[in-house]
mmCIF file with all atom_site columns, C-alpha atoms in Angstrom:
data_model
loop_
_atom_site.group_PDB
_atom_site.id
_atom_site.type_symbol
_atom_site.label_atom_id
_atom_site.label_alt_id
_atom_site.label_comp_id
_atom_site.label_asym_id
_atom_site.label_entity_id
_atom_site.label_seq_id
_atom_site.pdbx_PDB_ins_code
_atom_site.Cartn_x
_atom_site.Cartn_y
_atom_site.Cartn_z
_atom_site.occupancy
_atom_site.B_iso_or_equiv
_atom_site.pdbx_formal_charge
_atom_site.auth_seq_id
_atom_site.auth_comp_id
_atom_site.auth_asym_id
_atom_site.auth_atom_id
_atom_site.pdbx_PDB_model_num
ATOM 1   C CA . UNK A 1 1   ? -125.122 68.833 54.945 1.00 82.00 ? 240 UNK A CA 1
ATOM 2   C CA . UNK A 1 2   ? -121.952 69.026 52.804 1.00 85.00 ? 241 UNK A CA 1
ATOM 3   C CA . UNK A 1 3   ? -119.465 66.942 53.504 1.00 95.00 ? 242 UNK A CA 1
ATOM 4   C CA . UNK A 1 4   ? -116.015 69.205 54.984 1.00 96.00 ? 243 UNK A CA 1
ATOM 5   C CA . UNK A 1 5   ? -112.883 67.499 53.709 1.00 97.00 ? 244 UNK A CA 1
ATOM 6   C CA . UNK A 1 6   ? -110.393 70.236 55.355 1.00 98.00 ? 245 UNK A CA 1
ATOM 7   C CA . UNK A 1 7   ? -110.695 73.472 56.956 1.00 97.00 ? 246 UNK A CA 1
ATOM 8   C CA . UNK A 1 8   ? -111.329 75.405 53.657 1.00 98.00 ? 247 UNK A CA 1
ATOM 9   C CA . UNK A 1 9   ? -112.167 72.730 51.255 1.00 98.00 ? 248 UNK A CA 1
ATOM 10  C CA . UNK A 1 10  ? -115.431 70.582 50.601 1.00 97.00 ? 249 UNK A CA 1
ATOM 11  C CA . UNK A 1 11  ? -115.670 67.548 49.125 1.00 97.00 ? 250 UNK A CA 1
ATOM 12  C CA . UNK A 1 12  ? -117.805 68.822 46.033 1.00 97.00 ? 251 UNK A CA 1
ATOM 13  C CA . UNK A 1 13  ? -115.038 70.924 45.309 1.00 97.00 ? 252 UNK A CA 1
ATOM 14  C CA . UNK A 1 14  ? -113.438 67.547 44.056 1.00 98.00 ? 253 UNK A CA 1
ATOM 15  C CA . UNK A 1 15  ? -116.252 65.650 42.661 1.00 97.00 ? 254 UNK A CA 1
ATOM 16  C CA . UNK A 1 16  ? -116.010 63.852 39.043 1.00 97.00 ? 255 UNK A CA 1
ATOM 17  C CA . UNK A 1 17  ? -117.387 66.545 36.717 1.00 96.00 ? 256 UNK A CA 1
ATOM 18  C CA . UNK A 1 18  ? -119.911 64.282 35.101 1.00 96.00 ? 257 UNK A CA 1
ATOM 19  C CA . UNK A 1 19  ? -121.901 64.231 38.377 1.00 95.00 ? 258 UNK A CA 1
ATOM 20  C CA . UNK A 1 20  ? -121.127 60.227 38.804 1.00 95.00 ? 259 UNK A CA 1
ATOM 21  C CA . UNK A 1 21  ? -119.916 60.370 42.117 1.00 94.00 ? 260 UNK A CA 1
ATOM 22  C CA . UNK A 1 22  ? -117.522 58.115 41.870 1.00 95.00 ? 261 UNK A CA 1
ATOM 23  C CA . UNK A 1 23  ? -114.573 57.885 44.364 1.00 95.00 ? 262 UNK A CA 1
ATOM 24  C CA . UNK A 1 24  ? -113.169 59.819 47.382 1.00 97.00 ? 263 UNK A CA 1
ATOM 25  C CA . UNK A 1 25  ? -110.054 62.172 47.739 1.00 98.00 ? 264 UNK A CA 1
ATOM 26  C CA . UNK A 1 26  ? -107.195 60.422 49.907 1.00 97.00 ? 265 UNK A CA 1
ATOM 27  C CA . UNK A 1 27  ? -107.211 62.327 53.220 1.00 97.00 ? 266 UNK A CA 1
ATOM 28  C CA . UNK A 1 28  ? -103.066 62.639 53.134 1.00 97.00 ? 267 UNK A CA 1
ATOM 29  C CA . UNK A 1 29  ? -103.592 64.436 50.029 1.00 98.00 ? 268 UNK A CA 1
ATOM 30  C CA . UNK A 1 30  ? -106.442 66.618 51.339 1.00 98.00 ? 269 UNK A CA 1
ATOM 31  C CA . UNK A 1 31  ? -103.998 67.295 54.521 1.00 98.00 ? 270 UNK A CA 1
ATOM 32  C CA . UNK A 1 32  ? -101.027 68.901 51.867 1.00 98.00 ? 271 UNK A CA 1
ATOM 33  C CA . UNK A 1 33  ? -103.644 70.849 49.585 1.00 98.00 ? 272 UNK A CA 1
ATOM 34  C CA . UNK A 1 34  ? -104.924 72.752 53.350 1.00 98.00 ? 273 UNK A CA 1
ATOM 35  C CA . UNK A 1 35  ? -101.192 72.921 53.946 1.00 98.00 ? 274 UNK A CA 1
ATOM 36  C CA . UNK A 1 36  ? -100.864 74.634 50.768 1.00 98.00 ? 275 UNK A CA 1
ATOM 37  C CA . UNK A 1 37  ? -103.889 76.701 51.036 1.00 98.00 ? 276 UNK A CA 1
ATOM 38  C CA . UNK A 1 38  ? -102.455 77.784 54.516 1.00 98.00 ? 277 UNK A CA 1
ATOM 39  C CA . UNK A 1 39  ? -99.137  78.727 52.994 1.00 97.00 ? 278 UNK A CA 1
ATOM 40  C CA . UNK A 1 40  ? -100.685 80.751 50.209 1.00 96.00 ? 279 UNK A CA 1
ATOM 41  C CA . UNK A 1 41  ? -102.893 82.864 52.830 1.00 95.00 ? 280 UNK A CA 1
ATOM 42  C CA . UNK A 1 42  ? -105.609 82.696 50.122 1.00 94.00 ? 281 UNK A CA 1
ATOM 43  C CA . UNK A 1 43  ? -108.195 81.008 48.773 1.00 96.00 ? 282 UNK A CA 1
ATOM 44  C CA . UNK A 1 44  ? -107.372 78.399 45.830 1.00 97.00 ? 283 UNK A CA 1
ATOM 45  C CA . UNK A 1 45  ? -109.910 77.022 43.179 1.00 97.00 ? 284 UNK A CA 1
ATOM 46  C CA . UNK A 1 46  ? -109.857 73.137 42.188 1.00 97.00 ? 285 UNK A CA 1
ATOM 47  C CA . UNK A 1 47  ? -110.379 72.867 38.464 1.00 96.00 ? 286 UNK A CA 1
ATOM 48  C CA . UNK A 1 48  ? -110.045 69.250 38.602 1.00 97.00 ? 287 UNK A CA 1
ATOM 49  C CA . UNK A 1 49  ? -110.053 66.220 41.505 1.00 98.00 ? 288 UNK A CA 1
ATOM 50  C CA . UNK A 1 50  ? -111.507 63.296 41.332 1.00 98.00 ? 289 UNK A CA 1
ATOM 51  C CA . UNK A 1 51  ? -112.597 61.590 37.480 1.00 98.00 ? 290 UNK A CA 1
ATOM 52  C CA . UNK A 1 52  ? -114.069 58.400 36.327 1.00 97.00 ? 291 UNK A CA 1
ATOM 53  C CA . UNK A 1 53  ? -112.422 56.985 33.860 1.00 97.00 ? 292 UNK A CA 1
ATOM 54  C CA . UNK A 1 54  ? -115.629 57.458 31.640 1.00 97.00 ? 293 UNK A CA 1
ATOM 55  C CA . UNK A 1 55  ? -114.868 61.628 31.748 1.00 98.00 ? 294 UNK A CA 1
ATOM 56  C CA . UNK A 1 56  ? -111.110 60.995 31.985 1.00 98.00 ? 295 UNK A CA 1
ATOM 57  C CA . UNK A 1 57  ? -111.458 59.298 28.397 1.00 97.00 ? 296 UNK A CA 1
ATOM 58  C CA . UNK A 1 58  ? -113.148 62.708 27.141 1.00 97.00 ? 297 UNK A CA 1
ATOM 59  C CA . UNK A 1 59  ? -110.370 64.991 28.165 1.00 95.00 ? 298 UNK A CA 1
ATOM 60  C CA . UNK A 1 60  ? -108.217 66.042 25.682 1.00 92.00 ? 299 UNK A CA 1
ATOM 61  C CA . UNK A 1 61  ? -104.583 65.099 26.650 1.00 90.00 ? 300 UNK A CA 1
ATOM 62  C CA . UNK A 1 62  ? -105.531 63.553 29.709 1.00 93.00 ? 301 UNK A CA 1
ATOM 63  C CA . UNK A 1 63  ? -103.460 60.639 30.677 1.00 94.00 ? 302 UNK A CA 1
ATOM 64  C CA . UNK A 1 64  ? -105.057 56.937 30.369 1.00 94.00 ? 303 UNK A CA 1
ATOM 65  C CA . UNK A 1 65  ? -102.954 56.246 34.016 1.00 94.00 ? 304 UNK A CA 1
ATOM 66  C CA . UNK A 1 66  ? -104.360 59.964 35.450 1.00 97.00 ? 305 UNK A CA 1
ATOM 67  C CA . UNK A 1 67  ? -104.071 59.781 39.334 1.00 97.00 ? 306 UNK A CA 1
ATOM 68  C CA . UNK A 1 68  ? -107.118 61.402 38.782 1.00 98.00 ? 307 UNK A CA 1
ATOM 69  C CA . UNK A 1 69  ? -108.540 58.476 38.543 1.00 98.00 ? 308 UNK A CA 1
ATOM 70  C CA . UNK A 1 70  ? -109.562 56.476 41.893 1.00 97.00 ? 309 UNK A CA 1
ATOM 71  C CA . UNK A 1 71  ? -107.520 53.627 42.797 1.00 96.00 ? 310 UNK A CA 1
ATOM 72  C CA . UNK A 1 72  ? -109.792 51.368 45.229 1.00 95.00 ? 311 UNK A CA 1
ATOM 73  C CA . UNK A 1 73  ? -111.859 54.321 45.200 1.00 96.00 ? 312 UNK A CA 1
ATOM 74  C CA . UNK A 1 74  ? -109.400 56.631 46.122 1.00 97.00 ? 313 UNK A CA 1
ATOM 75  C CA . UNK A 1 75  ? -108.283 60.011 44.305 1.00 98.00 ? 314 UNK A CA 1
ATOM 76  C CA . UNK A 1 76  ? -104.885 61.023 45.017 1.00 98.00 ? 315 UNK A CA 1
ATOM 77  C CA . UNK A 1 77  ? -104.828 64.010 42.288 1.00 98.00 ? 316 UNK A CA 1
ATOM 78  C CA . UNK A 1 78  ? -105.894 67.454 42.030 1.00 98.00 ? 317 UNK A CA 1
ATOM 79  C CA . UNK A 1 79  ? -105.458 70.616 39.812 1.00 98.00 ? 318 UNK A CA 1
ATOM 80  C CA . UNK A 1 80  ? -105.710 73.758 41.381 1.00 97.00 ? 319 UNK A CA 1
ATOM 81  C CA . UNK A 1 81  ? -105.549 77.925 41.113 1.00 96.00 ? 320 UNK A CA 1
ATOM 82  C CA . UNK A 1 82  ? -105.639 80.737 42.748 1.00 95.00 ? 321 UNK A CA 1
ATOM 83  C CA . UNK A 1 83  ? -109.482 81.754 43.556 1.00 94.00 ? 322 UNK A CA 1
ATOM 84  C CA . UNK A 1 84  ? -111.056 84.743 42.075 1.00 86.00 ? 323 UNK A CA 1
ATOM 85  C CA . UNK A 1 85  ? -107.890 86.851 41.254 1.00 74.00 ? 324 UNK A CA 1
ATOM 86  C CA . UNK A 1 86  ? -105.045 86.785 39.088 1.00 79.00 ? 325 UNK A CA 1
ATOM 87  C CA . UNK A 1 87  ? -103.443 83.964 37.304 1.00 81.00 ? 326 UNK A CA 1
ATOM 88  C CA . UNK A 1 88  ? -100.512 85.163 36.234 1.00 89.00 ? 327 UNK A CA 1
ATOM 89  C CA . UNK A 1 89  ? -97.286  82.941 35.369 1.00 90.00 ? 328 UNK A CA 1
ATOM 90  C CA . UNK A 1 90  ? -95.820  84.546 38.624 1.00 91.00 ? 329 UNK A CA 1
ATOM 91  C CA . UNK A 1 91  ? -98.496  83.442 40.902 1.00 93.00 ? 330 UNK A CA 1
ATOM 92  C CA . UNK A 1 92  ? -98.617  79.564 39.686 1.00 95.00 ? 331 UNK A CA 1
ATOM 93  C CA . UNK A 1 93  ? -95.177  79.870 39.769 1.00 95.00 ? 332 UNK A CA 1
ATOM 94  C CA . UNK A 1 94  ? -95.196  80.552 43.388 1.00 94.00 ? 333 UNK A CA 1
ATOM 95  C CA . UNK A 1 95  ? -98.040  78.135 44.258 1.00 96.00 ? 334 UNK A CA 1
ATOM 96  C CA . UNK A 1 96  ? -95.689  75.441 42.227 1.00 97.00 ? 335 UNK A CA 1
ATOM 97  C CA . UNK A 1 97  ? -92.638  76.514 44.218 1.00 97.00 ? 336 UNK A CA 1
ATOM 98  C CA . UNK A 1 98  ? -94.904  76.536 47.882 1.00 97.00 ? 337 UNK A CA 1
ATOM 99  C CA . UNK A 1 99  ? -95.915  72.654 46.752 1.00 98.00 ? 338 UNK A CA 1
ATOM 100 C CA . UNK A 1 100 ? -92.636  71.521 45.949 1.00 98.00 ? 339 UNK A CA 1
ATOM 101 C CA . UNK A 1 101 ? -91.340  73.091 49.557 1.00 97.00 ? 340 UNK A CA 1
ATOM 102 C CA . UNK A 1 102 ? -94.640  70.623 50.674 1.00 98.00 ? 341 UNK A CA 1
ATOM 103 C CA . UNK A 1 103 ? -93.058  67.919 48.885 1.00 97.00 ? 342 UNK A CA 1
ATOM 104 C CA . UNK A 1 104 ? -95.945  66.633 46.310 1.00 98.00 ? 343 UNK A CA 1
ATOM 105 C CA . UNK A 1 105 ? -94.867  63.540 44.832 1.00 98.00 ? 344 UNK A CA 1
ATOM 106 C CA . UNK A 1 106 ? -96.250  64.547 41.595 1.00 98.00 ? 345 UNK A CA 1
ATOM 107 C CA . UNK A 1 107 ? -96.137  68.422 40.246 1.00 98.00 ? 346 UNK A CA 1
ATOM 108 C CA . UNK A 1 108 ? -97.451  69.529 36.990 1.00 98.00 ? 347 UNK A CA 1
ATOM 109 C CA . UNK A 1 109 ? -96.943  73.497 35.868 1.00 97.00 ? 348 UNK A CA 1
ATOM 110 C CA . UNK A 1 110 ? -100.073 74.247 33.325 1.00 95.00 ? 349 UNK A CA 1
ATOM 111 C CA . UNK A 1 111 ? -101.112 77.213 32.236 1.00 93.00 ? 350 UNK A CA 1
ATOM 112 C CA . UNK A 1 112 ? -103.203 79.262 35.060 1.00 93.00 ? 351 UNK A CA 1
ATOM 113 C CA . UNK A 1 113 ? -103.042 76.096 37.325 1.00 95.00 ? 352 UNK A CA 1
ATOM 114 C CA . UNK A 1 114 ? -101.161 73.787 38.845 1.00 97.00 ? 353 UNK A CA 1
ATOM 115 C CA . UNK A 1 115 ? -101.318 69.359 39.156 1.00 98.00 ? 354 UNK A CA 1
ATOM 116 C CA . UNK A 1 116 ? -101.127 67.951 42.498 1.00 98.00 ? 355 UNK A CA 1
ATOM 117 C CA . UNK A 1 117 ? -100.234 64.511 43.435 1.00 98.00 ? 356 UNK A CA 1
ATOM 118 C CA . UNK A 1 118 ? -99.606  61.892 45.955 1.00 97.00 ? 357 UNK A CA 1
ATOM 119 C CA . UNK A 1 119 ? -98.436  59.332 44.030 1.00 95.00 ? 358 UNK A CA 1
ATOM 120 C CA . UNK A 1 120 ? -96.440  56.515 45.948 1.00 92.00 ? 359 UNK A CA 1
ATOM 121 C CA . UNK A 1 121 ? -92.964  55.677 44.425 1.00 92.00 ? 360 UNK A CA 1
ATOM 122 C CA . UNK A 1 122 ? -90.732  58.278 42.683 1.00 94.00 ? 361 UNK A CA 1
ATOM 123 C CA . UNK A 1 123 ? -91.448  61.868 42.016 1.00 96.00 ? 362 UNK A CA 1
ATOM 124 C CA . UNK A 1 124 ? -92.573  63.416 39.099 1.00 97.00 ? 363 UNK A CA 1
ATOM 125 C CA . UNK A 1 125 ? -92.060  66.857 37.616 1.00 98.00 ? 364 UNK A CA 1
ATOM 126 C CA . UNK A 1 126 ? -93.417  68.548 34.159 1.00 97.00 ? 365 UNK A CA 1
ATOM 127 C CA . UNK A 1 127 ? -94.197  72.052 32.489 1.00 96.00 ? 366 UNK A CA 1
ATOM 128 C CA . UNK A 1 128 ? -97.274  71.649 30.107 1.00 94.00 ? 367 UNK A CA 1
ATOM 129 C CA . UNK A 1 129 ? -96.278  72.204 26.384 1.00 92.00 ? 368 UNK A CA 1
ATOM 130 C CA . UNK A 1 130 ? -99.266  74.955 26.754 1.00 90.00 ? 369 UNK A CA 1
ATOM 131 C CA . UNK A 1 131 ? -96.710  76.714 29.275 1.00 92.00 ? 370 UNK A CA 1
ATOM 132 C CA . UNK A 1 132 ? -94.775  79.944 28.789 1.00 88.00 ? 371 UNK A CA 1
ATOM 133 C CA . UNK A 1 133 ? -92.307  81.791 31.222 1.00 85.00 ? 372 UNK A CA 1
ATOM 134 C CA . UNK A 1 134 ? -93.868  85.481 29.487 1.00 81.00 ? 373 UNK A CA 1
ATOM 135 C CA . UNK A 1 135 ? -96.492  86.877 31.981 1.00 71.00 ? 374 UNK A CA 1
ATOM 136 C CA . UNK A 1 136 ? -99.495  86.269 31.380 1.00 57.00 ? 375 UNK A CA 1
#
């Protein structure tokens, strides 16, 4: 049976794309992404949770630090978008604006998706070079 991480989210939803199954998403983390999904009223997509190093090192751009990357086996990172529909620069503009009223330590504007992070210590805010304020 597959493992239920949240109310609307499964934990292969966040496995390491190369099929390692490495690591486990931090439950505090997994507690703000349902908040999120909650607050959006629809269904969101992970592109990206949890990544050994091994498949961080093949993504282009990727940070060598990524919180992607499990700390004591731990993943404290996701990307994520809007399910199915439209991913216009409005709409990951108002799933960035719901997180940051959530209070994500880390929060990453991309192009059709969004980074999510729990990082301890400061916060940290960016806009992808990739990003434009035109709709999409």
């Amino acid at each position: 049976m597959p493992k239920r991480l949240t109310k609307n989210f499964m934990a292969y939803e966040f496995s390491c794309s190369c099929g390692c199954g490495y690591g486990e998403m931090a439950q505090g983390h997994m507690d703000k992404i349902q908040q999120l999904r909650d607050a959006v009223g629809e269904g969101l997509s992970i592109t990206s949770g949890i990544r050994c190093r091994e498949y961080n090192d093949t993504i282009d751009g990727a940070a060598e630090r990524s919180w992607h990357i499990p700390r004591n086996g731990i993943t404290y990172a996701c990307d994520l978008t809007f399910a199915g529909g439209s991913r216009s620069n409005q709409r990951i503009l108002k799933l960035a604006t719901l997180a940051e009223q959530l209070h994500f330590k880390g929060l990453i504007i991309y192009p059709r998706r969004v980074h999510l992070d729990s990082r301890p210590g400061r916060r940290y805010r960016g806009i992808d070079r990739h990003w434009s304020w035109k709709d999409s």
